[in-house]
Every structure is written in C-alpha cells, then in structure tokens.
Short mmCIF file of C-alpha atoms in Angstrom, two decimals:
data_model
loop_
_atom_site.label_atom_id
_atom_site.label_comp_id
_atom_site.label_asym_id
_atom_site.label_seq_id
_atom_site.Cartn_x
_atom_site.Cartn_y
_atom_site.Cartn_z
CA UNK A 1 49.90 11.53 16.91
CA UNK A 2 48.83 13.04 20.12
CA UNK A 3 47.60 16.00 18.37
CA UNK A 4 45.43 13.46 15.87
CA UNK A 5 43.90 11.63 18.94
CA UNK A 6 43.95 14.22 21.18
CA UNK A 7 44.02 13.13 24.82
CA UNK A 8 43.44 9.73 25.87
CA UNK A 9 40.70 10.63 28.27
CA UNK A 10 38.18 11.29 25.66
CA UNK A 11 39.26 7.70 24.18
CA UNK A 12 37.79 6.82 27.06
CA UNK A 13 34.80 8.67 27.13
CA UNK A 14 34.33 7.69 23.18
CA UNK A 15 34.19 3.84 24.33
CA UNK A 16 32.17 4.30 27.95
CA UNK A 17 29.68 6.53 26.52
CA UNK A 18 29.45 5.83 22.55
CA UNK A 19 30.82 2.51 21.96
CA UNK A 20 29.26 0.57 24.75
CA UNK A 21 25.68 1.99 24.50
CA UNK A 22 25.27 0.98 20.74
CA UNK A 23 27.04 -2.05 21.07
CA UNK A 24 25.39 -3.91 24.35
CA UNK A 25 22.34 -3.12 21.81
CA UNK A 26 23.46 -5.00 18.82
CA UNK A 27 24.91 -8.23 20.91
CA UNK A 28 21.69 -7.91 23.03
CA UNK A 29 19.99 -8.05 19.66
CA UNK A 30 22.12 -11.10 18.45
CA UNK A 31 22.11 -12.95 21.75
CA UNK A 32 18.09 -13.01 22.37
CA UNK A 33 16.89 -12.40 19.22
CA UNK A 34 15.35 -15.77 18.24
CA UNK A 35 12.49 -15.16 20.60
CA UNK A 36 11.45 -11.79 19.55
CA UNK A 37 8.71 -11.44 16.43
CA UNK A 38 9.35 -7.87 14.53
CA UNK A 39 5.89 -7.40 14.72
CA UNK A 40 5.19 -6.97 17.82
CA UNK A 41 4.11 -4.40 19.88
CA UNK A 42 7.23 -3.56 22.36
CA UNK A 43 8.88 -3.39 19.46
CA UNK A 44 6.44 -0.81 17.75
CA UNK A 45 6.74 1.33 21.25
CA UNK A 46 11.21 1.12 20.35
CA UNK A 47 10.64 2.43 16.81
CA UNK A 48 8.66 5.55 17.87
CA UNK A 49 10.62 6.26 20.91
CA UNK A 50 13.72 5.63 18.92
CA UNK A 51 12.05 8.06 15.91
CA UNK A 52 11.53 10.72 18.77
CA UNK A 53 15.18 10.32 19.68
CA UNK A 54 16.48 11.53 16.02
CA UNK A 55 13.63 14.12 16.10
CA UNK A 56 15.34 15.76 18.91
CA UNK A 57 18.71 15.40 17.55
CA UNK A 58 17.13 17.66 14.79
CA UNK A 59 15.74 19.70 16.86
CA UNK A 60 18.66 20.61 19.10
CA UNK A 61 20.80 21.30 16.32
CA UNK A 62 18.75 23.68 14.73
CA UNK A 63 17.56 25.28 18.17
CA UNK A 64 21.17 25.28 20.09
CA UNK A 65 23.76 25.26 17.33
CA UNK A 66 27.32 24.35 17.01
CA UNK A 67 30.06 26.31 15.56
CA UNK A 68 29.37 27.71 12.38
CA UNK A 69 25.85 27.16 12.21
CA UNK A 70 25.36 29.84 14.90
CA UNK A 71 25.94 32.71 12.62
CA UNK A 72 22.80 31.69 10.75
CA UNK A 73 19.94 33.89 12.26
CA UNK A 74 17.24 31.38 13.98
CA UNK A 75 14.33 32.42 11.50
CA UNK A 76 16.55 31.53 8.36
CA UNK A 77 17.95 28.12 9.75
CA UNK A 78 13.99 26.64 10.85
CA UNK A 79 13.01 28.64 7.14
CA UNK A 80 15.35 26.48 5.43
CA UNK A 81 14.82 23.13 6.68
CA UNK A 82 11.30 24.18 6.21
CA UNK A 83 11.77 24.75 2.63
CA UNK A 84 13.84 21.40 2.33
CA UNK A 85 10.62 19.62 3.77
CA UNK A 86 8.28 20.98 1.57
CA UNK A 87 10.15 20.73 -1.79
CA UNK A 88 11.11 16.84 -0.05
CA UNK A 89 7.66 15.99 0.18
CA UNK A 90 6.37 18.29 -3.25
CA UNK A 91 8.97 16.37 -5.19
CA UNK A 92 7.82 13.17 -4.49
CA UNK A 93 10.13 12.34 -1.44
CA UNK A 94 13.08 13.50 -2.82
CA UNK A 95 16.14 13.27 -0.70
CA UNK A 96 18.50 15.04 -2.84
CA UNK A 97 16.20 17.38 -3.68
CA UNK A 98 15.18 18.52 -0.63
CA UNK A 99 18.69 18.77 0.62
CA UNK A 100 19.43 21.15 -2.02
CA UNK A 101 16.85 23.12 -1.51
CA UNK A 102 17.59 23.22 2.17
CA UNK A 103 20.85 24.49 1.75
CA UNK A 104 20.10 26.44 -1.23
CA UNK A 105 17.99 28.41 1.07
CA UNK A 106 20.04 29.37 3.87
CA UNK A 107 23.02 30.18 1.57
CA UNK A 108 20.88 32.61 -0.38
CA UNK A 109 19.58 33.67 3.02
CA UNK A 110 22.70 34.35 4.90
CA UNK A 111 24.36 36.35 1.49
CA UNK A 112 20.91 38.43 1.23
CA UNK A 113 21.30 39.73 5.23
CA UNK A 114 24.80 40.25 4.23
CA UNK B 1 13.80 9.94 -6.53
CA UNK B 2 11.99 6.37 -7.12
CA UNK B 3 12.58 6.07 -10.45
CA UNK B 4 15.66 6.96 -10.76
CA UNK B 5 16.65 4.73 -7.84
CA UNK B 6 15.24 1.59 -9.87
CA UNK B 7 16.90 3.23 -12.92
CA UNK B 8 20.28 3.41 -10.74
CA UNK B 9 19.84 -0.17 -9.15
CA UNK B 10 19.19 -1.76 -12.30
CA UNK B 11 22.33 -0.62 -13.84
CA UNK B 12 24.45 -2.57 -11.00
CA UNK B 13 22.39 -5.49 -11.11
CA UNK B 14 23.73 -8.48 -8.82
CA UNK B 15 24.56 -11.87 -10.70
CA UNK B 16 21.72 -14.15 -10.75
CA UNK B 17 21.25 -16.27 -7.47
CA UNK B 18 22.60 -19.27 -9.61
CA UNK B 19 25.30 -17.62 -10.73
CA UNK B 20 29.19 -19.21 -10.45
CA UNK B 21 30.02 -16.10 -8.51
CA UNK B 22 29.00 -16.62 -5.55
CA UNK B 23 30.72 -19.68 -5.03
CA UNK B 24 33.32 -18.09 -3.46
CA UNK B 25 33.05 -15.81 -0.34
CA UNK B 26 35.91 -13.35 -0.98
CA UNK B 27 33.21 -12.60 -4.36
CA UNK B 28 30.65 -12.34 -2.50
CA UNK B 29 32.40 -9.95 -0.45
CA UNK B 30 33.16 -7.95 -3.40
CA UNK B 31 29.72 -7.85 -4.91
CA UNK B 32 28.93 -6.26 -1.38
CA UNK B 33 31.42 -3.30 -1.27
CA UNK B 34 30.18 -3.03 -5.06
CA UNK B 35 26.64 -3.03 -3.98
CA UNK B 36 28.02 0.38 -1.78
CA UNK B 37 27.91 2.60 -5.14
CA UNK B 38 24.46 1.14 -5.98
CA UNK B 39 22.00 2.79 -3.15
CA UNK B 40 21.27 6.61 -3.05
CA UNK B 41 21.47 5.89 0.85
CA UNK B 42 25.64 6.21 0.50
CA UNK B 43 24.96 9.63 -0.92
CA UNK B 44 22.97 10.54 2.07
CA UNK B 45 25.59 8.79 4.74
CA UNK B 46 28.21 10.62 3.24
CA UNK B 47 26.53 13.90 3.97
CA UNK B 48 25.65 12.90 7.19
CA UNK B 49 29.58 12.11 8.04
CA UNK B 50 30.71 15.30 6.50
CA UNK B 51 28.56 17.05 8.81
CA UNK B 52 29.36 15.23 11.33
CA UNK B 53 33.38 15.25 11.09
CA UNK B 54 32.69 19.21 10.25
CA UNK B 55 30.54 19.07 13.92
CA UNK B 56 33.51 17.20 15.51
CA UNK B 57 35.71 20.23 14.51
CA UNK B 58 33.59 22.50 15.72
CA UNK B 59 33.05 21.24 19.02
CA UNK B 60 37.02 20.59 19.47
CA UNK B 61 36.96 17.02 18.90
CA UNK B 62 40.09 15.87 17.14
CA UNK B 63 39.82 14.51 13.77
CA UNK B 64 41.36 11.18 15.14
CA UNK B 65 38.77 10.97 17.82
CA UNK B 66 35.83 11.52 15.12
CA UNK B 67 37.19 8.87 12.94
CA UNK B 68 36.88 6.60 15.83
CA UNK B 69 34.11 7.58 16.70
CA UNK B 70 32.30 6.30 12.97
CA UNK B 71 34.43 3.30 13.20
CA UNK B 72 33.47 1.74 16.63
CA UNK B 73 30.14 3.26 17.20
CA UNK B 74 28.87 3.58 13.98
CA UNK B 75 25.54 5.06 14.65
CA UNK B 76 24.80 8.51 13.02
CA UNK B 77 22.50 9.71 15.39
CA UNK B 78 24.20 8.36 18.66
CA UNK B 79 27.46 10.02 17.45
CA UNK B 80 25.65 13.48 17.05
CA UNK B 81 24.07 12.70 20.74
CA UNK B 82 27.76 11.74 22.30
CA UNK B 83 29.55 14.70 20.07
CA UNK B 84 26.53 18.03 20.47
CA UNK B 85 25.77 16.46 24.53
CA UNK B 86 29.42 16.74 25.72
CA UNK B 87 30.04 19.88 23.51
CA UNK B 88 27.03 21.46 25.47
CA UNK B 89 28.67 20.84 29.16
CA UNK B 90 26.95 17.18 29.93
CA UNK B 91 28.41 14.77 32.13
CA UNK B 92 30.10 11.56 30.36
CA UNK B 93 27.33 10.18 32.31
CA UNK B 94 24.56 12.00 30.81
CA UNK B 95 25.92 11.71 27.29
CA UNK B 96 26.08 8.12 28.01
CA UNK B 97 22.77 7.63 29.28
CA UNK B 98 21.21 9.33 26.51
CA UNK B 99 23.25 7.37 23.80
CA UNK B 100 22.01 4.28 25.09
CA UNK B 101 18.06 5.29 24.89
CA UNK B 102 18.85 6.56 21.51
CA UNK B 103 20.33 3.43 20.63
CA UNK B 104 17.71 1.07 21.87
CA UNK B 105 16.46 1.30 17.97
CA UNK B 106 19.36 -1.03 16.75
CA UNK B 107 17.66 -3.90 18.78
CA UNK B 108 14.86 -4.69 16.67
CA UNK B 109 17.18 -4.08 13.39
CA UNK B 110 19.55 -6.67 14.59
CA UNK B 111 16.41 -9.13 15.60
CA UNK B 112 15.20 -8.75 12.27
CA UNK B 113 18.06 -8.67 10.23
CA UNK B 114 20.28 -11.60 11.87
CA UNK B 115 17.52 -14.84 11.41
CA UNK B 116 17.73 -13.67 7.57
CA UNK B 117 21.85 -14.48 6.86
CA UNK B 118 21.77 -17.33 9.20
CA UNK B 119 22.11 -21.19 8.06
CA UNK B 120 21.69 -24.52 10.40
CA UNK B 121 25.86 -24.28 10.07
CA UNK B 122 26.09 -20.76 11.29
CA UNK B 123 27.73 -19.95 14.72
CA UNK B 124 26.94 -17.39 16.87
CA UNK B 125 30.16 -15.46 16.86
CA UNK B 126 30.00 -15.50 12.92
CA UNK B 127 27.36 -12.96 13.35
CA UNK B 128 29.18 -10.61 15.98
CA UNK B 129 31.04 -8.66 13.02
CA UNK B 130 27.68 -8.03 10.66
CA UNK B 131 25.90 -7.12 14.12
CA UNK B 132 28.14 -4.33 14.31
CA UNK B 133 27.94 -2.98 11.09
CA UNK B 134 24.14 -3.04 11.48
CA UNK B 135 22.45 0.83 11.90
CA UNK B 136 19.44 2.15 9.59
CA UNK B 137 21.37 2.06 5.98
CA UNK B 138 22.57 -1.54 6.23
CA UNK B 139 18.98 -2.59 8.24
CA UNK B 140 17.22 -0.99 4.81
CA UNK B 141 19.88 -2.36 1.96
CA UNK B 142 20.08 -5.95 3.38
CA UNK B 143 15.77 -6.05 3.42
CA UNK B 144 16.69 -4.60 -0.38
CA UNK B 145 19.28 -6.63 -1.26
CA UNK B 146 19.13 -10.23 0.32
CA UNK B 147 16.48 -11.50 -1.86
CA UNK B 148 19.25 -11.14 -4.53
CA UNK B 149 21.78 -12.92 -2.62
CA UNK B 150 22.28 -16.51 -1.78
CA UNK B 151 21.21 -17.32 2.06
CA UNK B 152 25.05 -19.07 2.45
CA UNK B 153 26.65 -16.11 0.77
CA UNK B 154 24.70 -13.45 3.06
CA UNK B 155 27.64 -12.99 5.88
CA UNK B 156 30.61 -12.16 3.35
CA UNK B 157 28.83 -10.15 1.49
CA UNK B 158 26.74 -7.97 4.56
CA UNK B 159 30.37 -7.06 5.63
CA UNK B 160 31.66 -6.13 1.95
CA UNK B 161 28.49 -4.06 2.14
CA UNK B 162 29.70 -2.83 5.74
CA UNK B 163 32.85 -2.16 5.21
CA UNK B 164 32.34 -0.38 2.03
CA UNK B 165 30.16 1.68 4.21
CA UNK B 166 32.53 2.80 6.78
CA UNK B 167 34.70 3.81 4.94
CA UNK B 168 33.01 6.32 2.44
CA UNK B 169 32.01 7.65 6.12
CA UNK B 170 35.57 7.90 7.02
CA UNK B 171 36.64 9.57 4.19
CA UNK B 172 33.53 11.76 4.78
CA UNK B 173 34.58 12.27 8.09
CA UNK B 174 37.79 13.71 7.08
CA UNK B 175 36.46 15.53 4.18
CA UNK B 176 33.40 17.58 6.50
CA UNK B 177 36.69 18.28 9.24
CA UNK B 178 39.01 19.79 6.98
CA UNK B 179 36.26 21.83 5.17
CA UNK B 180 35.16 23.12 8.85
CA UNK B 181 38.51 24.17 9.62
CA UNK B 182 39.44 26.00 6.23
CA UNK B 183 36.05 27.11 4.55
CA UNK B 184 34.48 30.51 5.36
CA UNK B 185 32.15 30.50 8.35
CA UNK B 186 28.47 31.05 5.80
CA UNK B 187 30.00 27.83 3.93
CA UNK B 188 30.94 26.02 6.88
CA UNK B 189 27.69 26.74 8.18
CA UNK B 190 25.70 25.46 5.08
CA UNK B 191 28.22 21.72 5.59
CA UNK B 192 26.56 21.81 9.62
CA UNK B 193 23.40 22.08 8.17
CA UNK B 194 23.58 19.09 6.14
CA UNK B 195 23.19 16.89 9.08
CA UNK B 196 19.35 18.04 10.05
CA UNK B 197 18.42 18.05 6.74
CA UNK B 198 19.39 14.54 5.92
CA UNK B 199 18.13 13.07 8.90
CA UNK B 200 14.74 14.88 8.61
CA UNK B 201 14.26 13.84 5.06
CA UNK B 202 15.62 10.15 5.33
CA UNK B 203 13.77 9.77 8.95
CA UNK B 204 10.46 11.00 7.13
CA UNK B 205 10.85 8.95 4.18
CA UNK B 206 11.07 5.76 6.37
CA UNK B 207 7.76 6.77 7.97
CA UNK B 208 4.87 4.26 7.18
CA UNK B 209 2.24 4.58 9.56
CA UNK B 210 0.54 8.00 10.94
CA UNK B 211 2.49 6.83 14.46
CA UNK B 212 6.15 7.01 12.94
CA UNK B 213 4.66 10.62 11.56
CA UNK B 214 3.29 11.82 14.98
CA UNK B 215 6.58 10.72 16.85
CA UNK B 216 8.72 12.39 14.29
CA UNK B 217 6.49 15.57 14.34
CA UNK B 218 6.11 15.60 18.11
CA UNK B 219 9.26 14.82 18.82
CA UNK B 220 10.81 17.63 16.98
CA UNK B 221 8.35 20.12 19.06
CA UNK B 222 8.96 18.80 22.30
CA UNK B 223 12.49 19.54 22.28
CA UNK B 224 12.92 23.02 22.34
CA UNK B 225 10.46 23.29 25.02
CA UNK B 226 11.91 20.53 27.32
CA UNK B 227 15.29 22.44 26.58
CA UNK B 228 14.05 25.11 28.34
CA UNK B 229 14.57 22.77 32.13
CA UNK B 230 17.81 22.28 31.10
CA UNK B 231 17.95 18.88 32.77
CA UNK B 232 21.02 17.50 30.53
CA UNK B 233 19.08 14.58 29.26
CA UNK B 234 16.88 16.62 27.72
CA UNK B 235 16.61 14.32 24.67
CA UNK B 236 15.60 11.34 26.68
CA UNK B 237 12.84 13.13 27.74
CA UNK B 238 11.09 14.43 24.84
CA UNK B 239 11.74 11.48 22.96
CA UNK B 240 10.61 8.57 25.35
CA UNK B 241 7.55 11.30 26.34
CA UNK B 242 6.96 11.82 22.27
CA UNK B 243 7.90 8.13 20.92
CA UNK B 244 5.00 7.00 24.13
CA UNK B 245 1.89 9.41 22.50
CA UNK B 246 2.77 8.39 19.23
CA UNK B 247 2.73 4.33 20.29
CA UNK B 248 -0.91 6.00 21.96
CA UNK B 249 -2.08 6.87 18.73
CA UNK B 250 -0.99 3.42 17.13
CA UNK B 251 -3.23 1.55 19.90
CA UNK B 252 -6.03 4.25 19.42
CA UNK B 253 -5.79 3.53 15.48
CA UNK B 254 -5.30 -0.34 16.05
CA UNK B 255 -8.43 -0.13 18.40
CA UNK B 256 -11.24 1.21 16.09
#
C-alpha cells in the first residue's frame, strides 16, 4: 500500500496545492454565480488569461522536458508539434489527425537520428 | 473531424425529451455514462491521462498518488502544473499558487453551466457533486448535450456523464504509468508527447475570436523566455502578462 501511495506527505501536498486551488474555484463558481452574466468582460479577461495558462503548460513541456521526452533532440520535439498543427489545421481541425501526425513525426524522427 | 463527429453522435442518439426513460433518475444516469462513448472529446481525455499517469512516473510520483490526483482535482492542465512544477524543484507553495491562477478558468464554466441543470426545487448542495466534475470536456458536452435532456433529469445524468469520465481517465492513468515504466525510452517518449499535442490541438479548436488565438499564440512564446528568470512561477507570469494583451486586442477590436 505504502509503496502505491507513496508517502503521506505528498497526500498532503496533492490536497493543499491541487485539490484546494481547483476546488475553492468551482464552489466559488456555484456559490456566487447567479450574479455573474457569461458575457461579460471580466470574464473575457479569465478565458484568455486562463488560455495563456495551458499555452505555457505546452510550452514548458516541450522546452524543459520530463523523463523520456528528454531524449528527443529540441529541433525534432518543436518540428513535430509543428507538423501536428499544420496537418490539425490543413485537415480541417482534426484532432486525431493532427495527433497522429505529431507523433508520427517524432517517432520517424528519433529512429532516423538513430 | 466534423462530420464524422455528427456521423458518430447520431449513431448514439439520446431518447426523445418525451421519452418514458427519463422518468427515472438512475436512467438518466445511465444515458449519461452512455453519452461517455458518444464524444470524440473521451478519445482526447484519455490521451491526455495516459500522458499524464506516464508524466507522474516519470517525475517519481506513485501511481496511487496520480490516480488521486485525476480523481480529486480533476483538471488536466492544473494536474500537469502541480505534477511538471514540483518535479522541477518548486515550493508546494509555488506549485500551489500557480494551480490556483491556472484554475481561475473553471469559474466562468461553473457560472455558466450550473443556472442550466437547476429547477425552482433544486438545492444548493445538489449541485456541489456536478460542480466538481465540471473542467473543459464536461463545460463543452453539457452546452452539447442538455438541449437533449430534460431540465429535471440534468443532475443524474451530468454525473453519469462525470463519472463515466473519470474513470476512462483512471484507467488511462494507469495505462500511460505502466507503459512509462516498461516501454522503451523513444516509445515512452512518443506517450509524453501526447499531452502537448492534445492540449494544443483541443485548446486551438476551442478558439473563436482572434483574442483566444493571440493568447494561445503569445502565450506559448512568452514562456520560454520568462523561463529564462527562473522565478518558479514562471507560468503565472507569462500567462496573466499574455492572457492581459490578448484581452487588449479584444477591447482594441471591440473599439473600432
């Protein structure tokens, strides 16, 4: 069990810095949310910052990777995602697609530099 | 993608709104978990949670820990924040602060997702459990699917729809960890890359106005340069700094 939950300290840390953050959102949400109109423009401001957010998520995994994806050369990991976009937005905004091709890319990639 | 995704929803068509099936809760709870297999949006969670339980691993994060991690947070992008911050050396503190900006964005889905499964009989705390389960998939498939659904019927079957949800993310979870640990490192590589790629693609395809472009765009070249001060919430600032000149743009664009 111990080695399936691993220490109890970073229970801890899972609730005080994942849990709580997301959820003091949502009840906030549920609590006030009569007043608010989805239109408006505080809201718009959330959205884009929030957009930004993910767009650094993305950013720092591709820039400062973990584990595995660290043995894929810098050039070939932007190159894929790159290729992912394109064929994503040639193919009529394709998810699957794009994914594919994504991958497709840096697998072909990584066995071509041996 | 679009027609096939019409093609795909029109096979699992829900009963009609009159329909004697939705008399009961416990089937309306059903027709949500069914509703699970009916969205190309599972496909992409699940290879979001593979990458991130194969992330989880990588970082030494037990596979318990991960799988409470999608269960109680249940944010994709918050759990990559919490899981990549404290994996890089930042304070609980720091991860913490940064989760929280990040998750500002499930305020407005909650605002306008809640008035839409309430009834003049509904009670707050009725509405604690679907708030929970609400991130970008469910915020999209209820604005889908609710129309279909009878307003009474809404609650039972949002958290058939959740809980179907979670748990092909579990099972991702565990999937994406054990391939991590066991696959060779150009596979296990390709399974880390999954998580960019289907948060790129599924972040741009949400985009609607040139703002949501420029902060996705902008935001994805600020960060390696803000990287470089190595402040430890690095995210926070090029995304409030990139999210605040693409809002610009949407007053400049509202103005003329």
């Amino acid at each position: 069990m111990s080695e399936f939950i691993g220490d109890w300290h970073a229970l801890v840390v899972l609730l005080v810095a994942g849990f709580l953050p997301n959820e003091v959102w949502r009840m906030l949400g549920l609590w006030l949310g009569g007043g608010l109109d989805e239109g408006s423009e505080i809201l718009v401001w959330v959205r884009a910052v929030a957009t930004a957010i993910l767009a650094g998520v993305i950013a720092q995994i591709l820039v400062l990777p973990p584990g595995a994806l660290a043995s894929v050369p810098g050039p070939l990991r932007y190159g894929a995602v790159a290729v992912g976009l394109v064929v994503f937005i040639v193919a009529r905004r394709s998810i699957l697609l794009g994914v594919l091709a994504g991958e497709a890319t840096m697998l072909i990639g990584k066995w071509a530099l041996g | 993608m679009s027609d096939g995704f019409t093609q795909f929803t029109g096979l699992m068509a829900l009963p009609a709104l009159d329909s004697p099936i939705w008399q009961s809760p416990a089937a309306a709870f059903r027709q949500g978990l069914r509703a699970v297999a009916t969205t190309i949006l599972t496909a992409v969670l699940f290879a979001t949670y593979l990458g991130i339980g194969a992330l989880a691993h990588d970082t030494h994060f037990s596979l318990g820990w991960v799988l409470a991690s999608t269960f109680f947070v249940w944010a994709g992008p918050a759990q990559i924040i919490l899981i990549s911050t404290l994996g890089s050396g930042a304070t609980v503190a720091q991860a913490a602060i940064a989760v929280t900006v990040s998750a500002i964005r499930l305020f407005p889905m909650v605002v306008a997702v809640l008035p839409m499964m309430r009834t003049p009989t509904t009670k707050k705390r009725h509405l604690i459990l679907p708030a929970h389960f609400i991130a970008v998939t469910l915020w999209v498939e209820c604005f889908r699917l609710f129309p279909m659904v009878p307003r009474e019927r809404r609650i039972p079957f949002t958290l058939g729809l959740g809980c179907g949800l979670v748990s092909v993310c579990l099972v991702a979870n565990v999937v994406g960890f054990q391939l991590a640990a066991n696959l060779p490192q150009s596979l296990g590589a390709a399974i880390l890359l999954l998580t960019p790629l289907a948060f790129l693609l599924s972040t741009a395809r949400n985009c609607r106005e040139l703002a949501d472009v420029v902060a996705l765009g902008l935001g994805l070249a600020l960060f390696p340069l803000v990287s470089l001060l190595h402040t430890g919430v690095d995210i926070l600032i090029s995304g409030v700094s990139a999210g605040t000149i693409a809002y610009g743009v949407h007053l400049w664009r509202k103005r003329r």
